[in-house]
DNA sequence: TAGGCCATCTGGTCCT
DNA sequence: AGGACCAGATGGCCTA
């Protein structure tokens, strides 16, 4: 079948996207084998998978000029619990029918591939607009959908309540239902400012952790550039570079005013691995002996932000998700449709509203 | 090596 | 009739 696919110019582009196919001759052979087997042996496909009734399959077998009907009812449905198959009886696979079936199946496969590619493209676009995006460490499909759902929910709650959200609740909402690795990834992306947010407590095992609810000071909205190795969760880099660089800005410093960040480095270096450990919705602060003030400053709860090259990062009161900040250089009219979004593109105008919360 | 994730193939079903 | 959608099966790749 693949050889046929490759010989069909109309199908070639989709197939060639998956170079693995073309390169893996073993796989190709096995697939061809499967294909031939499936086509020539309809019984095999009957046994595979589908629990749906077969009573209505009118499609392929009806179209034929060949009126011969195979006597195969006896061997089906009688033995075991298999229900007797109804519907049109199978017709003999003449060479002509085999060929037509192959062509039809090949076209259907190409369409299905295209459809799945479109679906994956949409998922990629979705990955770019959820709070944690990395080209190198992509969220899985299911985790992308879960995070997107949580993100929508969290934003809705902010709009609905009209209050500054509690940062822990926000993160908990985002991470709800996510796997542990993804939770840690998101938590790493949404850098919490431990000094501003967390109140350290003593754990039962003597370890210190932070917990509780606290008011939001430094609010989101910059996603660490996870494609940067320094920004990978688990990174223990202690670079003094500030997260608010190039394309990735933290929103602003805390309202407490912990000073202006550095913006000079030509190379963005993402914040360090977060001091946050999230476990089943419980948040604790990892103890890092090297928690320098610089590091603390770097733990900003953050999301995507599209930093304009050469532009100044937002000041202390310029939320990155907002388009109203005069210094942010971001205006709602510049917001691109989601399908055109790329890394760190601006977000939807809803951020204007959200932004208002943090300009009080 | 087991398990998770993914791409692909496939047949059934529904819709136009 | 044909296309879209769906879900099961399968095999490959990667990672803990």
Coordinates of C-alpha atoms (C1' of nucleotides) in Angstrom, one line a residue:
Chain A
X1 CA 0.0 0.0 0.0
X2 CA 2.7 2.4 0.8
X3 CA 4.3 1.9 -2.5
X4 CA 1.1 2.8 -4.0
X5 CA 0.8 5.8 -1.8
X6 CA 4.2 7.0 -2.8
X7 CA 3.4 6.6 -6.4
X8 CA 0.3 8.7 -6.0
X9 CA 1.3 12.3 -6.3
X10 CA -1.8 13.5 -4.7
X11 CA -1.1 11.5 -1.6
X12 CA 2.6 12.0 -1.4
X13 CA 2.8 15.2 0.6
X14 CA 1.0 13.9 3.5
X15 CA 2.9 10.7 3.5
X16 CA 6.2 12.3 3.2
X17 CA 5.6 14.4 6.3
X18 CA 6.3 11.3 8.2
X19 CA 9.8 10.6 7.2
X20 CA 9.8 7.7 9.6
X21 CA 7.6 5.9 7.2
X22 CA 9.8 6.2 4.3
X23 CA 12.9 5.4 6.3
X24 CA 11.7 2.4 8.1
X25 CA 11.5 -0.3 5.6
X26 CA 10.6 -2.9 8.2
X27 CA 7.6 -0.9 9.2
X28 CA 6.7 -0.4 5.6
X29 CA 6.9 -4.0 5.0
X30 CA 4.8 -4.9 8.0
X31 CA 2.2 -2.3 7.1
X32 CA 2.0 -3.6 3.6
X33 CA 1.5 -7.0 5.0
X34 CA -1.2 -5.8 7.2
X35 CA -2.9 -4.0 4.5
X36 CA -2.9 -6.9 2.2
X37 CA -4.1 -9.1 4.8
X38 CA -6.9 -6.8 5.8
X39 CA -8.0 -6.4 2.3
X40 CA -7.9 -10.0 1.3
X41 CA -9.2 -11.3 4.6
X42 CA -12.3 -9.5 5.7
X43 CA -12.8 -11.8 8.6
X44 CA -9.8 -10.3 10.2
X45 CA -11.3 -6.9 10.3
X46 CA -14.5 -8.3 11.6
X47 CA -12.7 -9.6 14.6
X48 CA -10.8 -6.4 15.2
X49 CA -12.0 -3.9 17.7
X50 CA -15.3 -2.6 16.9
X51 CA -18.1 -3.6 19.2
X52 CA -20.7 -1.8 17.2
X53 CA -23.3 -3.7 15.4
X54 CA -22.5 -4.7 11.9
X55 CA -26.0 -4.8 10.9
X56 CA -25.9 -1.7 8.9
X57 CA -22.7 -1.7 7.1
X58 CA -24.0 -0.9 3.7
X59 CA -20.9 0.8 2.3
X60 CA -18.3 -1.1 0.7
X61 CA -19.8 -4.5 0.0
X62 CA -22.8 -3.2 -1.8
X63 CA -21.1 -1.7 -4.6
X64 CA -20.3 -4.4 -6.9
X65 CA -21.2 -5.7 -10.2
X66 CA -20.4 -9.1 -8.8
X67 CA -23.5 -10.7 -7.5
X68 CA -21.9 -13.7 -6.1
X69 CA -22.5 -14.2 -2.4
X70 CA -20.3 -16.2 -0.2
X71 CA -21.7 -18.8 2.0
X72 CA -20.1 -17.8 5.2
X73 CA -22.9 -17.3 7.6
X74 CA -22.5 -20.7 9.1
X75 CA -19.1 -20.2 10.4
X76 CA -20.0 -16.9 12.0
X77 CA -22.0 -16.2 15.0
X78 CA -22.8 -19.8 15.9
X79 CA -19.8 -20.6 17.9
X80 CA -19.3 -18.8 21.1
X81 CA -21.4 -15.8 22.0
X82 CA -20.9 -14.0 18.8
X83 CA -24.2 -12.8 17.5
X84 CA -25.2 -13.8 14.1
X85 CA -24.1 -11.2 11.7
X86 CA -26.9 -9.6 9.7
X87 CA -27.0 -7.3 6.8
X88 CA -25.7 -7.8 3.4
X89 CA -23.8 -10.9 2.8
X90 CA -20.2 -10.8 1.9
X91 CA -19.4 -10.9 -1.7
X92 CA -16.6 -12.6 -3.3
X93 CA -13.5 -10.5 -3.6
X94 CA -12.8 -10.4 -7.3
X95 CA -9.6 -8.8 -8.4
X96 CA -11.5 -5.8 -9.5
X97 CA -13.1 -5.4 -6.2
X98 CA -9.9 -5.9 -4.4
X99 CA -8.4 -3.1 -6.5
X100 CA -11.3 -0.8 -5.9
X101 CA -11.2 -1.5 -2.2
X102 CA -7.6 -0.7 -2.1
X103 CA -8.0 2.6 -3.9
X104 CA -10.8 3.6 -1.7
X105 CA -9.0 2.6 1.4
X106 CA -5.9 4.4 0.3
X107 CA -7.9 7.6 -0.2
X108 CA -9.6 7.2 3.1
X109 CA -6.3 6.7 4.8
X110 CA -4.9 9.9 3.2
X111 CA -8.0 11.8 4.3
X112 CA -7.7 10.5 7.8
X113 CA -4.1 11.4 8.0
X114 CA -4.9 14.9 6.8
X115 CA -7.7 15.1 9.3
X116 CA -5.4 14.1 12.1
X117 CA -2.8 16.5 11.0
X118 CA -5.3 19.3 11.2
X119 CA -6.3 18.1 14.6
X120 CA -2.8 18.1 15.7
X121 CA -2.2 21.6 14.3
X122 CA -5.1 22.8 16.3
X123 CA -3.7 21.2 19.3
X124 CA -0.4 22.9 18.7
X125 CA -2.2 26.2 18.5
X126 CA -3.9 25.4 21.7
X127 CA -0.6 24.5 23.3
X128 CA 0.7 28.0 22.5
X129 CA -2.1 29.8 24.3
X130 CA -2.3 27.8 27.4
X131 CA -0.1 29.0 30.3
X132 CA 2.7 26.7 29.7
X133 CA 4.2 26.3 26.3
X134 CA 7.4 24.8 25.2
X135 CA 8.5 23.8 21.8
X136 CA 10.9 21.3 23.3
X137 CA 8.8 19.8 25.9
X138 CA 5.4 19.7 24.5
X139 CA 2.4 18.9 26.7
X140 CA 0.7 15.7 25.6
X141 CA -2.6 16.0 23.9
X142 CA -4.7 15.0 26.8
X143 CA -2.7 17.3 29.2
X144 CA -3.1 20.2 26.8
X145 CA -6.8 19.8 26.7
X146 CA -7.0 19.5 30.5
X147 CA -4.8 22.5 31.0
X148 CA -6.8 24.5 28.5
X149 CA -10.0 23.6 30.3
X150 CA -8.6 24.6 33.6
X151 CA -7.2 27.8 32.2
X152 CA -10.5 28.8 30.8
X153 CA -12.1 28.0 34.1
X154 CA -9.6 30.0 36.0
X155 CA -10.0 33.0 33.8
X156 CA -13.7 32.7 34.0
X157 CA -13.6 32.7 37.7
X158 CA -11.4 35.8 37.8
X159 CA -13.9 37.6 35.6
X160 CA -16.9 36.3 37.5
X161 CA -15.6 37.2 40.9
X162 CA -14.1 40.5 39.9
X163 CA -11.5 40.1 42.5
X164 CA -7.9 39.4 42.5
X165 CA -7.5 35.7 42.6
X166 CA -5.7 33.9 45.2
X167 CA -2.6 32.7 43.6
X168 CA -2.7 29.2 45.1
X169 CA -6.2 28.7 44.1
X170 CA -5.3 29.9 40.6
X171 CA -2.5 27.4 40.3
X172 CA -4.6 24.7 41.9
X173 CA -7.3 25.3 39.3
X174 CA -4.8 25.2 36.5
X175 CA -3.3 22.0 37.7
X176 CA -6.5 20.2 38.5
X177 CA -6.5 16.8 37.0
X178 CA -3.1 17.1 35.5
X179 CA -0.5 14.4 35.8
X180 CA 2.2 15.0 38.3
X181 CA 4.9 15.7 35.7
X182 CA 2.6 18.2 33.9
X183 CA 1.6 19.7 37.2
X184 CA 5.3 20.3 38.0
X185 CA 5.8 21.6 34.5
X186 CA 3.0 24.1 34.9
X187 CA 4.2 25.1 38.3
X188 CA 7.6 25.6 36.9
X189 CA 6.2 27.7 34.3
X190 CA 4.1 29.8 36.6
X191 CA 6.9 30.9 38.8
X192 CA 5.6 31.6 42.2
X193 CA 7.2 34.4 44.1
X194 CA 7.8 32.6 47.4
X195 CA 8.6 35.7 49.3
X196 CA 5.5 37.5 48.3
X197 CA 3.1 34.6 48.4
X198 CA 4.1 31.9 50.7
X199 CA 4.2 31.7 54.3
X200 CA 6.7 29.1 55.4
X201 CA 5.6 26.5 57.9
X202 CA 7.1 23.6 59.5
X203 CA 6.1 20.3 58.2
X204 CA 5.5 17.2 60.2
X205 CA 8.8 15.7 59.1
X206 CA 10.6 18.8 60.0
X207 CA 10.9 20.0 56.5
X208 CA 9.8 23.5 55.9
X209 CA 7.2 24.2 53.4
X210 CA 4.9 27.0 52.4
X211 CA 1.3 26.8 52.2
X212 CA -1.9 28.7 52.8
X213 CA -3.7 31.3 51.0
X214 CA -2.3 34.7 50.4
X215 CA -3.1 37.7 48.5
X216 CA -1.8 38.1 45.0
X217 CA 0.9 40.6 44.5
X218 CA 2.9 39.7 41.6
X219 CA 0.4 38.3 39.2
X220 CA 0.9 36.0 36.3
X221 CA 1.3 36.3 33.1
X222 CA 4.4 35.4 31.5
X223 CA 5.3 32.0 30.6
X224 CA 8.9 31.0 31.1
X225 CA 10.5 30.1 27.9
X226 CA 10.7 26.4 28.5
X227 CA 12.5 26.0 25.2
X228 CA 15.3 27.6 26.9
X229 CA 17.2 24.9 28.8
X230 CA 17.6 27.2 31.7
X231 CA 13.9 27.3 32.0
X232 CA 13.3 23.6 32.1
X233 CA 11.6 22.5 35.2
X234 CA 14.2 21.0 37.4
X235 CA 16.9 23.3 36.2
X236 CA 19.0 24.3 39.1
X237 CA 20.7 27.1 37.4
X238 CA 21.3 30.0 39.6
X239 CA 22.0 32.5 37.0
X240 CA 21.2 36.0 38.1
X241 CA 19.5 36.8 34.8
X242 CA 16.1 38.0 35.3
X243 CA 13.2 36.3 33.7
X244 CA 11.9 39.4 32.2
X245 CA 14.0 39.4 29.2
X246 CA 13.6 39.4 25.5
X247 CA 10.4 37.5 24.8
X248 CA 9.6 36.5 28.2
X249 CA 8.7 39.1 30.7
X250 CA 7.4 38.6 34.1
X251 CA 4.5 40.8 34.4
X252 CA 5.9 43.2 36.8
X253 CA 7.6 43.2 40.1
X254 CA 5.5 42.7 43.2
X255 CA 3.4 45.5 44.4
X256 CA 5.6 45.3 47.4
X257 CA 8.2 46.8 45.1
X258 CA 11.2 44.6 45.3
X259 CA 13.1 46.6 42.8
X260 CA 13.5 46.8 39.1
X261 CA 14.7 43.8 37.3
X262 CA 17.5 43.7 35.0
X263 CA 16.7 43.9 31.4
X264 CA 20.1 44.2 29.9
X265 CA 21.2 40.7 29.1
X266 CA 20.9 39.9 25.5
X267 CA 20.1 36.4 26.3
X268 CA 17.0 35.5 28.0
X269 CA 17.5 33.2 30.9
X270 CA 14.4 31.7 32.4
X271 CA 13.7 31.6 36.0
X272 CA 15.0 28.9 38.0
X273 CA 13.3 25.8 38.9
X274 CA 10.4 26.8 41.0
X275 CA 10.5 26.5 44.7
X276 CA 7.1 25.0 44.3
X277 CA 6.2 21.4 44.6
X278 CA 2.7 20.6 43.8
X279 CA 1.3 17.3 44.9
X280 CA -2.3 16.4 44.4
X281 CA -3.3 20.0 44.8
X282 CA -1.1 20.6 47.8
X283 CA 1.5 23.1 47.4
X284 CA 4.7 23.2 49.2
X285 CA 7.8 25.2 48.9
X286 CA 10.9 23.4 48.1
X287 CA 13.7 24.5 50.3
X288 CA 16.6 25.8 48.4
X289 CA 19.4 27.0 50.4
X290 CA 20.5 29.3 47.7
X291 CA 17.4 31.3 47.8
X292 CA 19.0 34.6 47.2
X293 CA 17.0 37.8 46.9
X294 CA 17.8 37.7 43.3
X295 CA 16.2 34.3 43.0
X296 CA 13.2 35.3 45.0
X297 CA 12.8 38.2 42.6
X298 CA 12.7 35.7 39.8
X299 CA 9.9 33.6 41.1
X300 CA 7.1 35.4 39.4
X301 CA 3.9 33.8 38.8
X302 CA 3.9 34.0 35.1
X303 CA 2.4 33.3 31.8
X304 CA 3.0 34.1 28.2
X305 CA 4.1 37.5 27.1
X306 CA 5.1 38.7 23.8
X307 CA 8.0 40.8 24.3
X308 CA 8.6 43.1 21.5
X309 CA 12.2 43.0 20.4
X310 CA 14.1 45.9 21.6
X311 CA 11.2 47.2 23.6
X312 CA 11.3 47.8 27.2
X313 CA 9.7 45.3 29.4
X314 CA 6.7 46.3 31.2
X315 CA 7.1 48.3 34.3
X316 CA 5.9 47.4 37.7
X317 CA 2.3 48.1 36.7
X318 CA 2.3 46.9 33.2
X319 CA 0.7 43.5 33.2
X320 CA 1.9 41.6 30.3
X321 CA -1.4 40.2 29.5
X322 CA -3.0 43.5 29.2
X323 CA -3.1 45.7 26.2
X324 CA -4.0 48.8 28.0
X325 CA -0.6 49.5 29.5
X326 CA 0.9 52.4 27.8
X327 CA 4.4 51.1 28.2
X328 CA 3.6 47.6 27.3
X329 CA 3.4 48.4 23.7
X330 CA 0.6 45.9 23.3
X331 CA -2.7 47.0 22.1
X332 CA -5.8 45.0 21.6
X333 CA -5.8 45.7 18.0
X334 CA -2.6 43.9 17.8
X335 CA -4.0 40.7 19.1
X336 CA -3.8 38.1 16.5
X337 CA -6.2 35.4 16.0
X338 CA -5.4 32.3 17.9
X339 CA -4.7 30.3 14.8
X340 CA -2.0 32.8 14.0
X341 CA -0.5 32.8 17.4
X342 CA 3.0 31.8 17.9
X343 CA 5.2 31.7 20.9
X344 CA 4.5 34.5 23.3
X345 CA 2.0 36.2 21.2
X346 CA -0.4 38.5 22.8
X347 CA -3.5 37.1 24.2
X348 CA -7.1 37.8 23.6
X349 CA -8.6 41.1 24.6
X350 CA -10.0 39.5 27.7
X351 CA -6.8 40.4 29.3
X352 CA -7.7 44.0 29.2
X353 CA -10.4 43.2 31.6
X354 CA -8.1 41.1 33.7
X355 CA -5.5 43.7 33.6
X356 CA -7.8 46.1 35.4
X357 CA -7.6 44.0 38.4
X358 CA -4.0 44.7 38.9
X359 CA -4.1 48.4 38.3
X360 CA -6.0 49.2 41.4
Chain B
dT1 C1' 11.2 -3.7 30.4
dA2 C1' 6.8 -1.7 31.3
dG3 C1' 4.1 2.1 30.4
dG4 C1' 2.9 6.4 28.2
dC5 C1' 2.3 8.8 24.1
dC6 C1' 1.8 9.0 19.3
dA7 C1' 0.9 8.1 14.2
dT8 C1' -1.4 5.4 11.4
dC9 C1' -4.6 2.0 9.5
dT10 C1' -9.1 0.4 9.5
dG11 C1' -14.1 -0.5 9.5
dG12 C1' -18.4 1.3 11.3
dT13 C1' -21.6 5.0 11.4
dC14 C1' -23.6 9.3 10.3
dC15 C1' -24.5 13.0 7.2
dT16 C1' -24.9 15.5 2.9
Chain C
dA1 C1' -21.9 7.4 -3.0
dG2 C1' -18.6 9.6 -0.7
dG3 C1' -16.7 12.2 2.9
dA4 C1' -16.3 13.2 7.9
dC5 C1' -16.0 11.5 12.2
dC6 C1' -15.0 8.0 15.6
dA7 C1' -12.9 4.4 18.1
dG8 C1' -10.2 0.1 18.3
dA9 C1' -5.9 -2.1 17.0
dT10 C1' -1.2 -2.0 16.2
dG11 C1' 3.5 -0.9 16.3
dG12 C1' 7.3 2.5 17.1
dC13 C1' 9.6 5.7 20.1
dC14 C1' 11.0 7.3 24.5
dT15 C1' 11.7 7.4 29.4
dA16 C1' 11.8 6.0 34.2

